[in-house]
Amino acid sequence: MKANEEEQRHTIVVLVDNEPGVLARVIGLFSGRGYNIDSLTVAEVDKERGLSRINIVTSGTRVVIEQIKALLAKLVPVHKVQDLTVEGPAVERELALVKVVGDRERLIQALRIADFMHARLVDSRPDSLIFEVTGTSDELDAFIALVEPVEVSRAGVVAIARGPKALVPDRG
Amino acid sequence: MPATASATETSQLTGAQVIVKALQDQGVELIFGYPGGAVLPLYDVLFQQDKIRHILVRHEQAAVHAAEGYARSTGKVGVVLVTSGPGATNTVTGLTDALMDSTPIVCLTGQVPTHMIGNDAFQEADTVGITRPCTKHNYLVKRPEDLARIIHEAFHVARSGRPGPVVVDLPKNIQTGKAPYVGPEAVRLRGYRPRREPDLARVEEAIELLLRAQRPIFYVGGGVINAGPTACTLLTELVRATGAPITLTLMGLGAYPASDPQFLGMLGMHGTYEANMAMYECDLMLAIGARFDDRVTGRLDGFSPRSKKVHVDIDPSSINKNVVVDVPIVGDAELALLAMLDCFRRRANEHDPERLTGWWRQIEKWRAVDSLRFRQESRAIKPQTAIKRLWEKTRDRDVYVTTDVGQHQMWAAQHFKFDKPMRWLTSGGLGTMGFGFPAAIGVQLAHPEATVLCISGDASFVMNMQELSTAIQYRLPVKTFILNNEYMGMVRQWQDFFHGSRRAESYMAALPDFVKLAEAFGAVGLRASRIEELDPVIDAALAADKPVIVDVVVEKMENVYPMIPGGCAHNEIKLSPEDDGPHEPISEEGMVLV
Ligand SMILES: Cc1ncc(C[n+]2csc(CCOP(=O)(O)OP(=O)(O)O)c2C)c(N)n1
Ligand SMILES: [Mg+2]
């Protein structure tokens, strides 16, 4: 509401019918109203029931976040909307493939960093390396800042709430 | 299709037959449409049955507006049928209009055969892509086995929750190929379950606030009309029981009887002084089925600054969107009003009507300002007089009124009084010029015996005047009154107020002779240019059993008052100046608002 109210980063997960156009509906909702999408991942998570899970990282004021959730819940193919930032502790992970190019010395330096930051070497050439790194977005940012790569491919955030409670559709 | 069709018979149906059977099972009586290559199989089936009547419009936009007129005056789903490509794209304005005004529409569009989709085939358009943001939901049917279920789902989605338009895109080969039939019970919407039951604890909270409020007001919108006549009756009972004042939005007119003394008139940009001042000064606002639209709130940080706010709405995304409220209640207005009334009656002994005396005394002072006053002094017809006489002369009739968009729309909202819901049809959210006449056609088809008036403007009417042909074909005695000021009056008013009277492109040069225009189509054309001609012309129009166009030549420079200029709060409302002198400059922030 108030323009000066602070924007907050929220991770929202959405359970949807895996049908054509569903992603376009979700994205259209954000673009049509000028909301941000910082990260977005989609994949089918329940083949039998034909359900996909969308993980969205967005930022906005409290009112905008409430609005986003209400609008998502209104979409016909949407089953469940959960705001992991609000609804208790959650695990968030992101995966990145990171390519480093340079002379021997640089590559050895990168291997050292990768070692203590738990990145995995997945391709190795005399003049280039590719690392696979998994962690929170902050951990990925830190790794990338240290190794100064030439190219990065990030998968976007996946997230899940901690504890025994599961996000499942009501029925059907 | 006989209702007794056996299993083997129904398995022999073509897609087009399945669609028509599904429409019949949904109780569809009327379809507004326009044929073309991609829907010929459907038209062929429609031709061979007589349960559903097809109304041929003259432009697909008008098909949607006519379906809106039908839907909003009956509470049923309006059905549209158009061809692919240009037929579908022509519906976009109507669909957006229906979305903004929460009107239940099912729009069937033809599509090129599935194997040609994406080839830029003749008359191909990405209809689901184009209509995604302007529908409540849409479908492209790709498999015959989904066809019947999707048609039924479309009706369910269109009419349930907050109603809206649904598009079903139908490739031609789906229409011609065989398809299985399933009935309405096949609907399988797993995630879609709009909440109807209100939270009773919240209702209790709302009534608690109401019992303690010194200066309460009901602020009610079109959502209550959508909830149905029972919701409107319950609203009236509740408002009367509490003794509180009520104001209605443009879309809500008729939800509460305008003739009742507790009614303060419409609120918002061109609302009454008493309604806007009461909204500003209230200590409790009960918003029901209204969405805090910017035409209603004015400047947000000056909107009713000292009130607690209760908001009842079927759409959770309408709550806390523009204005943060204290007691949100998600649910159907009928159920919420029933619960509120129950709760209020249970606690009636805590209700002290005396506590509102001061509030009403204040309201009566505002009322005495008589903010809708106008003076009919010369022989030139004031547009307000035209509306007033039209209302007075149709008071004992079963009357429906549609409008276009502009000054005439606001004067109609101010001076035509509605005591019943679903009698007033105007394009509120989108403000679509060209809505009124086709909407009136839809209303007249739904209510053949009723008096259907279309109050239009010289610029708006021209936007869908081709529909005169439709009105003639189906013998629809719609009475159109064009308040002819030879201007896009509302545009001219804003230019005069906010743009140094530079009237860029708002003069309507080369207008047709509306009398001859009517006659060219076979309708009755009448004209009133002087005050003494007004009553006889209204009488003649009402007596005609054909479509009538009345060219009401009105005072050109009349402005709509009161007015809350863009960027202002309710208490900064401007009343009609005695002389229409130059206007105070508007703030820069206000300038950018539309
Ligand atoms: C389709 C469309 N185009 C443009 C507008 C902007 N607009 C709002 S009111 C208006 C003028 C309407 O003129 P008229 O129908 O003569 O009504 P009046 O204001 O003169 O009563 C215009 C152009 C609109 N509302 N709809
Ligand atoms: Mg005009």
PDB file of N, CA, C and O in Angstrom, chain B residues 127 350 441:
ATOM      1  N   THR B 127      -5.979 -17.864 -30.152  1.00  0.00           N
ATOM      2  CA  THR B 127      -7.111 -17.359 -29.373  1.00  0.00           C
ATOM      3  C   THR B 127      -6.909 -17.565 -27.875  1.00  0.00           C
ATOM      4  O   THR B 127      -7.181 -16.655 -27.093  1.00  0.00           O
ATOM      5  N   GLU B 350     -28.800  -5.051  21.920  1.00  0.00           N
ATOM      6  CA  GLU B 350     -27.630  -4.185  22.104  1.00  0.00           C
ATOM      7  C   GLU B 350     -27.662  -2.989  21.149  1.00  0.00           C
ATOM      8  O   GLU B 350     -26.777  -2.147  21.169  1.00  0.00           O
ATOM      9  N   ILE B 441     -30.178  -5.080 -26.693  1.00  0.00           N
ATOM     10  CA  ILE B 441     -30.719  -6.158 -27.533  1.00  0.00           C
ATOM     11  C   ILE B 441     -30.778  -7.458 -26.737  1.00  0.00           C
ATOM     12  O   ILE B 441     -31.783  -8.183 -26.759  1.00  0.00           O
TER      13      ILE B 441
END
